[in-house]
Coordinates of N, CA and C in Angstrom, one line a residue:
M1 N 0.7 -1.5 0.1 CA -0.3 0.0 -0.3 C 0.8 1.2 0.0
R2 N 2.0 1.3 0.4 CA 2.5 2.6 0.7 C 3.4 2.3 -1.1
E3 N 3.7 1.3 -1.0 CA 4.5 2.0 -2.1 C 3.6 2.5 -3.0
L4 N 2.3 2.1 -3.7 CA 1.2 2.5 -4.1 C 1.1 3.7 -3.9
R5 N 0.8 4.6 -2.7 CA 1.0 5.7 -2.3 C 2.4 6.5 -2.9
K6 N 3.0 6.0 -2.9 CA 4.1 6.9 -3.5 C 4.5 7.2 -5.1
V7 N 3.8 5.6 -5.9 CA 3.2 6.5 -7.0 C 2.8 7.1 -7.3
L8 N 1.6 6.8 -6.5 CA 0.4 8.1 -7.0 C 1.2 9.8 -6.5
I9 N 2.0 9.6 -5.5 CA 2.6 11.1 -5.6 C 3.4 11.3 -6.6
I10 N 4.5 10.6 -6.5 CA 5.2 10.9 -8.1 C 4.1 11.2 -9.3
L11 N 3.1 10.2 -9.4 CA 2.1 11.4 -11.2 C 1.2 12.1 -10.9
N12 N 1.1 12.3 -9.8 CA 0.7 13.6 -9.2 C 2.1 14.9 -9.1
C13 N 2.7 14.2 -9.1 CA 4.1 15.7 -9.3 C 4.6 15.8 -11.0
L14 N 4.3 14.2 -11.5 CA 4.3 14.9 -12.8 C 3.2 15.6 -13.7
L15 N 1.8 15.2 -13.2 CA 1.0 16.1 -13.5 C 1.4 17.6 -13.9
Y16 N 1.5 17.9 -12.3 CA 1.9 19.7 -12.6 C 2.9 19.5 -13.5
A17 N 3.9 18.6 -13.5 CA 5.0 19.4 -14.5 C 5.2 19.1 -15.9
E18 N 4.2 17.8 -16.3 CA 4.7 17.5 -17.7 C 3.2 17.4 -18.5
G19 N 2.3 17.9 -18.1 CA 1.1 18.5 -18.1 C 0.1 17.3 -17.8
A20 N -1.2 17.4 -18.5 CA -2.0 16.5 -18.2 C -2.5 15.0 -19.1
S21 N -1.8 15.8 -20.2 CA -2.2 14.6 -20.9 C -1.9 12.8 -20.9
V22 N 0.4 13.8 -20.8 CA 1.2 12.8 -21.2 C 0.4 11.3 -19.3
V23 N 0.1 12.2 -18.7 CA 0.0 11.4 -17.1 C -1.3 11.2 -16.4
E24 N -2.2 11.8 -17.1 CA -3.8 11.1 -17.0 C -3.6 10.1 -18.5
G25 N -3.1 9.7 -18.9 CA -2.8 8.0 -19.8 C -1.7 6.8 -18.5
I26 N -1.1 7.8 -18.3 CA -0.6 7.3 -17.1 C -1.4 6.3 -15.9
M27 N -2.2 7.8 -15.1 CA -2.7 6.9 -14.1 C -4.0 6.0 -14.6
K28 N -4.8 6.8 -16.1 CA -5.4 5.1 -16.0 C -5.0 4.5 -16.1
N29 N -3.7 4.0 -16.9 CA -3.8 3.3 -16.8 C -3.1 2.2 -16.0
V30 N -2.8 2.5 -14.6 CA -2.5 2.8 -13.3 C -3.3 2.1 -12.5
A31 N -4.5 2.7 -12.8 CA -5.8 2.3 -11.9 C -6.5 1.4 -12.2
T32 N -6.4 1.2 -13.8 CA -6.9 -0.1 -14.4 C -6.2 -1.2 -14.2
R33 N -4.8 -0.5 -13.5 CA -4.2 -2.4 -13.2 C -4.4 -2.8 -11.2
I34 N -4.5 -1.3 -10.9 CA -5.0 -1.7 -9.8 C -6.8 -2.4 -9.1
H35 N -7.6 -1.6 -9.9 CA -8.6 -2.3 -10.1 C -8.8 -3.6 -11.1
N36 N -8.2 -3.8 -11.4 CA -8.3 -4.9 -11.5 C -7.4 -6.1 -11.1
S37 N -6.5 -5.9 -10.1 CA -5.6 -7.2 -9.2 C -6.4 -7.2 -7.6
V38 N -7.4 -5.7 -7.8 CA -8.3 -5.9 -6.3 C -9.6 -6.4 -6.6
M39 N -10.1 -6.3 -8.3 CA -11.5 -7.3 -8.6 C -10.9 -8.6 -9.1
K40 N -9.9 -8.8 -8.8 CA -9.6 -10.2 -8.8 C -10.5 -11.4 -8.6
G41 N -11.2 -12.1 -9.5 CA -12.1 -13.4 -8.7 C -14.1 -12.9 -8.7
V42 N -14.1 -11.7 -7.9 CA -15.1 -11.3 -7.7 C -15.4 -10.8 -8.9
N43 N -17.1 -11.4 -8.7 CA -17.8 -11.5 -10.3 C -19.5 -10.3 -10.4
L44 N -19.2 -9.7 -10.5 CA -20.0 -8.0 -11.4 C -21.5 -8.5 -11.8
C45 N -22.0 -9.3 -11.8 CA -23.1 -10.5 -12.1 C -24.5 -10.2 -11.8
G46 N -24.5 -8.2 -11.4 CA -25.6 -7.4 -11.0 C -26.2 -7.3 -10.0
R47 N -27.1 -7.6 -9.6 CA -27.9 -7.1 -8.2 C -27.8 -8.3 -7.6
P48 N -27.6 -8.4 -5.9 CA -27.7 -9.7 -5.2 C -29.2 -10.6 -5.5
Q49 N -28.4 -11.9 -5.6 CA -29.8 -12.5 -6.1 C -30.1 -13.7 -4.5
I50 N -31.3 -13.6 -4.5 CA -31.7 -14.3 -3.1 C -32.5 -15.6 -3.3
S51 N -32.3 -16.6 -3.4 CA -32.8 -18.3 -4.3 C -34.4 -19.1 -3.6
N52 N -34.3 -18.4 -2.2 CA -35.1 -18.9 -1.6 C -36.4 -17.9 -1.2
V53 N -37.8 -18.9 -1.1 CA -39.0 -17.5 -1.1 C -39.1 -17.6 0.2
M54 N -38.9 -16.7 1.4 CA -39.3 -17.0 3.2 C -40.9 -17.5 2.7
Q55 N -41.4 -18.1 3.5 CA -42.5 -18.6 3.8 C -42.9 -18.0 5.3
N56 N -44.1 -17.0 4.9 CA -44.9 -17.0 6.4 C -45.2 -17.7 7.5
I57 N -45.3 -17.7 9.0 CA -45.4 -17.9 10.0 C -46.6 -18.3 10.6
T58 N -46.9 -19.0 11.5 CA -47.8 -19.1 12.7 C -47.6 -19.6 13.6
V59 N -47.2 -18.3 14.7 CA -47.1 -19.6 16.1 C -47.7 -19.3 17.3
N60 N -47.3 -19.8 18.6 CA -48.0 -19.8 19.5 C -47.5 -18.2 20.6
P61 N -47.6 -17.5 21.4 CA -46.5 -17.2 22.2 C -45.9 -17.7 22.9
G62 N -44.5 -17.3 23.4 CA -43.6 -17.9 23.6 C -42.9 -19.0 22.7
D63 N -43.7 -19.4 21.7 CA -42.5 -20.1 20.2 C -41.3 -19.0 20.2
T64 N -40.8 -19.7 19.4 CA -39.2 -19.2 18.4 C -39.7 -19.8 17.1
A65 N -39.4 -18.6 16.2 CA -39.5 -18.4 14.9 C -38.3 -18.3 14.3
S66 N -38.0 -18.8 12.8 CA -36.9 -18.4 12.1 C -37.0 -18.1 10.6
F67 N -37.0 -17.1 10.5 CA -36.3 -16.4 9.0 C -35.0 -17.0 8.2
I68 N -35.3 -17.8 6.9 CA -33.9 -17.7 6.9 C -33.7 -16.8 5.2
C69 N -32.4 -16.6 4.1 CA -32.3 -15.5 3.5 C -31.0 -16.4 3.2
T70 N -32.0 -16.9 1.8 CA -30.4 -17.7 1.1 C -30.0 -16.6 0.4
V71 N -28.5 -16.0 0.5 CA -28.2 -15.3 -0.6 C -26.9 -15.8 -1.3
D72 N -27.5 -15.7 -2.5 CA -25.7 -16.2 -3.8 C -24.7 -15.4 -3.6
M73 N -23.6 -16.1 -2.4 CA -22.1 -15.0 -2.7 C -21.1 -15.3 -3.6
K74 N -21.6 -15.4 -5.0 CA -21.1 -15.7 -6.3 C -21.2 -14.0 -7.4
C75 N -22.0 -13.3 -6.4 CA -21.9 -12.4 -6.7 C -21.1 -11.5 -6.1
L76 N -20.9 -10.3 -5.9 CA -20.2 -9.1 -4.9 C -22.0 -8.8 -4.4
V77 N -21.6 -8.8 -2.6 CA -22.6 -8.6 -2.0 C -21.9 -7.9 -0.7
S78 N -22.4 -6.6 -0.8 CA -22.3 -5.1 -0.3 C -22.6 -5.6 1.6
Y79 N -23.6 -5.9 1.4 CA -24.6 -6.3 2.7 C -25.9 -6.7 2.9
I80 N -26.1 -7.2 3.2 CA -27.4 -7.9 4.3 C -28.2 -7.6 5.1
Q81 N -29.1 -7.2 5.4 CA -29.9 -6.4 6.6 C -31.0 -6.9 6.9
W82 N -31.7 -7.0 8.3 CA -33.4 -8.0 8.3 C -33.8 -6.8 9.4
Y83 N -34.8 -6.3 9.1 CA -35.8 -5.7 9.5 C -37.1 -6.5 9.7
H84 N -37.4 -6.0 10.5 CA -38.9 -6.5 11.2 C -39.5 -5.0 11.2
E85 N -40.7 -5.2 9.9 CA -42.2 -4.3 9.7 C -43.1 -4.2 11.4
L86 N -43.7 -3.3 12.2 CA -44.1 -3.6 12.9 C -45.3 -3.1 12.5
N87 N -46.7 -3.7 13.0 CA -47.9 -3.3 12.5 C -48.4 -2.0 12.3
N88 N -47.4 -1.2 12.9 CA -48.4 0.5 13.0 C -47.3 0.9 12.0
G89 N -46.4 0.1 11.2 CA -45.8 0.7 9.9 C -43.9 0.8 10.0
T90 N -44.3 1.1 11.0 CA -42.5 1.3 11.3 C -42.1 0.0 11.2
M91 N -40.3 0.3 10.5 CA -39.6 -0.6 10.7 C -38.2 -0.4 11.6
K92 N -38.1 -1.8 12.0 CA -37.0 -1.0 12.9 C -35.3 -2.7 12.3
L93 N -34.5 -2.1 12.2 CA -33.2 -2.7 11.8 C -32.6 -3.9 13.1
L94 N -32.9 -5.0 12.4 CA -32.9 -6.3 13.1 C -31.3 -7.0 13.4
R95 N -30.9 -6.2 12.0 CA -29.6 -7.4 12.0 C -28.5 -6.8 10.5
T96 N -27.6 -6.8 11.1 CA -26.4 -6.5 10.0 C -25.4 -6.9 10.1
G97 N -24.5 -6.7 8.9 CA -23.4 -7.7 9.2 C -22.0 -7.6 9.7
R98 N -22.5 -6.8 10.6 CA -21.5 -6.3 12.0 C -22.3 -7.2 12.6
T99 N -23.5 -8.0 13.1 CA -24.2 -8.3 14.6 C -23.2 -9.7 13.9
N100 N -23.2 -10.0 15.5 CA -23.0 -11.2 15.5 C -23.6 -12.9 15.0
G101 N -23.0 -14.0 14.4 CA -23.9 -14.9 14.1 C -24.5 -14.7 12.9
T102 N -25.1 -15.5 12.2 CA -25.4 -15.6 10.3 C -26.1 -14.3 10.6
P103 N -25.0 -14.2 9.0 CA -26.3 -13.4 8.2 C -27.5 -13.5 7.5
Y104 N -27.4 -14.4 7.6 CA -28.3 -15.3 6.9 C -30.1 -16.1 7.7
K105 N -29.7 -15.9 8.7 CA -30.9 -16.1 9.2 C -31.2 -15.5 10.3
I106 N -32.6 -15.0 11.0 CA -33.4 -14.8 11.8 C -33.7 -15.3 12.3
T107 N -33.8 -15.2 14.2 CA -34.5 -16.0 15.0 C -35.1 -15.5 15.6
I108 N -36.3 -15.2 16.4 CA -36.9 -14.5 17.1 C -37.6 -16.1 18.2
T109 N -37.2 -15.5 19.4 CA -37.5 -16.7 20.8 C -38.3 -15.5 21.7
D110 N -38.6 -16.4 22.5 CA -40.1 -15.9 23.4 C -40.7 -15.3 22.8
I111 N -41.2 -15.4 21.8 CA -42.0 -14.5 20.7 C -43.6 -14.3 21.2
R112 N -44.1 -12.4 21.3 CA -44.6 -12.3 22.0 C -45.7 -11.1 20.9
A113 N -46.1 -10.9 21.0 CA -48.2 -10.3 20.4 C -46.8 -9.0 19.7
P114 N -46.1 -8.3 20.2 CA -45.3 -7.1 19.5 C -44.2 -7.5 18.4
D115 N -44.0 -9.2 18.3 CA -42.9 -9.5 17.6 C -43.9 -10.1 15.6
E116 N -45.2 -9.8 16.5 CA -45.9 -10.2 14.7 C -45.3 -9.0 13.4
G117 N -45.9 -9.6 12.7 CA -45.8 -8.4 11.6 C -44.6 -8.8 10.2
F118 N -44.2 -8.0 9.2 CA -43.2 -8.8 7.9 C -41.6 -8.8 8.9
Y119 N -40.5 -9.7 8.3 CA -40.2 -9.9 8.2 C -38.8 -9.4 7.3
T120 N -38.2 -9.1 7.5 CA -37.6 -8.5 5.7 C -35.8 -8.9 5.4
C121 N -35.4 -9.2 4.8 CA -33.9 -9.3 3.9 C -33.7 -8.5 2.8
I122 N -32.6 -7.9 3.0 CA -32.3 -6.8 2.2 C -31.3 -7.6 1.9
A123 N -30.9 -8.0 0.7 CA -28.9 -8.0 -0.2 C -28.7 -7.0 -0.8
G124 N -27.4 -6.4 -0.7 CA -27.4 -5.0 -1.5 C -26.2 -5.1 -2.2
N125 N -25.7 -4.3 -3.4 CA -24.4 -3.8 -3.5 C -24.8 -2.8 -4.4
T126 N -23.6 -2.6 -5.2 CA -22.9 -1.2 -6.1 C -24.9 -1.2 -7.0
I127 N -24.7 -2.1 -7.3 CA -26.0 -2.0 -8.6 C -27.8 -1.8 -8.2
G128 N -27.6 -2.9 -7.0 CA -29.5 -2.7 -6.6 C -29.1 -3.4 -5.5
E129 N -30.5 -3.8 -4.7 CA -30.8 -4.6 -4.5 C -32.0 -5.9 -4.7
T130 N -32.2 -6.6 -3.4 CA -33.3 -8.2 -3.2 C -33.1 -8.1 -2.3
V131 N -34.5 -7.9 -2.4 CA -35.6 -7.5 -1.0 C -36.6 -9.4 -0.9
R132 N -36.9 -9.7 0.1 CA -37.6 -10.8 0.5 C -38.4 -10.9 1.7
S133 N -39.7 -11.2 1.9 CA -39.8 -10.6 3.2 C -40.8 -12.0 3.0
A134 N -41.9 -11.9 5.2 CA -42.9 -12.9 5.4 C -43.3 -12.6 6.3
Y135 N -44.3 -12.7 6.7 CA -45.3 -12.6 7.7 C -45.3 -13.5 8.8
L136 N -44.3 -13.1 10.0 CA -44.8 -13.4 11.4 C -46.3 -13.0 12.2
K137 N -47.2 -14.5 12.3 CA -48.3 -14.3 12.5 C -48.7 -14.7 13.9
V138 N -48.5 -13.7 15.5 CA -49.2 -14.4 16.6 C -50.9 -15.0 17.1
S139 N -50.7 -16.0 16.8 CA -52.3 -16.7 17.2 C -52.0 -16.5 18.8
G140 N -53.5 -16.9 19.3 CA -54.1 -16.9 20.6 C -53.1 -15.7 21.5
G141 N -52.9 -14.8 20.6 CA -51.9 -13.9 21.3 C -52.6 -13.6 23.1
S142 N -52.3 -12.7 23.5 CA -53.0 -12.6 24.5 C -54.1 -11.4 24.5
L143 N -55.3 -11.2 25.4 CA -55.8 -9.9 25.2 C -55.5 -9.2 24.8
P144 N -56.0 -7.6 23.8 CA -55.7 -6.7 24.4 C -56.1 -6.0 25.6
L145 N -55.0 -5.3 26.5 CA -55.0 -4.4 27.3 C -56.4 -3.2 27.3
P146 N -57.1 -3.3 28.1 CA -58.7 -2.4 28.4 C -58.0 -1.3 28.9
S147 N -58.9 -0.4 28.4 CA -58.9 1.5 28.2 C -58.9 1.8 29.7
W148 N -58.1 2.5 29.8 CA -59.0 3.0 31.3 C -60.0 3.9 31.2
S149 N -60.2 3.8 30.3 CA -62.1 4.4 30.6 C -63.1 3.7 31.1
N150 N -62.7 2.1 30.4 CA -63.3 0.9 30.6 C -62.4 0.8 32.1
I151 N -61.5 0.4 32.4 CA -61.1 0.6 34.1 C -62.1 1.2 34.9
I152 N -62.6 2.7 34.4 CA -63.0 3.3 35.2 C -64.3 3.0 35.6
L153 N -65.0 2.6 34.5 CA -66.4 1.7 34.3 C -66.6 0.6 35.7
F154 N -65.4 -0.2 34.9 CA -65.3 -1.4 35.6 C -65.9 -1.1 37.2
L155 N -64.6 -0.4 37.6 CA -65.4 0.3 39.1 C -65.5 0.4 39.3
H156 N -66.5 1.6 38.4 CA -67.7 2.1 39.2 C -68.8 1.8 39.5
I157 N -68.9 -0.2 38.0 CA -70.1 -0.6 37.8 C -70.3 -1.5 39.6
L158 N -68.8 -2.1 39.6 CA -67.8 -2.8 41.3 C -69.0 -2.0 42.3
L159 N -69.1 -0.5 42.4 CA -69.2 0.0 43.3 C -70.6 0.4 43.6
V160 N -71.5 0.2 42.4 CA -72.4 0.6 42.3 C -73.4 -0.8 42.8
I161 N -72.4 -1.9 42.4 CA -73.5 -3.1 42.3 C -72.7 -3.3 44.6
N162 N -71.8 -3.1 45.0 CA -71.9 -3.5 46.4 C -72.3 -2.7 47.2
S163 N -72.4 -1.3 46.4 CA -73.3 -0.5 47.6 C -75.1 -1.1 47.7
T164 N -75.2 -1.4 46.4 CA -76.3 -1.9 46.6 C -76.5 -2.9 47.0
V165 N -76.2 -4.0 46.7 CA -75.7 -5.4 47.9 C -75.9 -4.8 49.5
I166 N -75.0 -3.9 49.6 CA -74.8 -3.6 51.3 C -76.1 -3.1 52.3
K167 N -76.5 -2.8 50.7 CA -78.0 -1.6 51.9 C -79.5 -3.6 52.2

């Protein structure tokens, strides 16, 4: 890397001393060689490919569910990300390439009602992105919490019943 830096400094000096036309040709040739050596064996065959179709899953509260995203790594893949789209429309980033574990699988443990929603895998590179999603349905979920007005109404009814029974 130091040698490359020296070459670039020398070429930059030549650019000012000799004029742009000769040095631009030399720099283009050097840049092409560097690019070819760095990219050797890397296949730029388009946007990443995801070979599987993710399936929707229905589970009970407390269960575990996994989604798999089979990304073909023959092409250059810059990133794989997992998102959870909650039922209110917000997206939450769950996993990136820096997250520990395999980037091809997301596992949700001890599932609860808020875990319901779409789980999305995105594989991308400089050419584009490929997206796969599946829905996690939590069946037999817990009952919705009552509103404060319903709680107050319930307590009021209890008081009325108790006061009627006591008389």
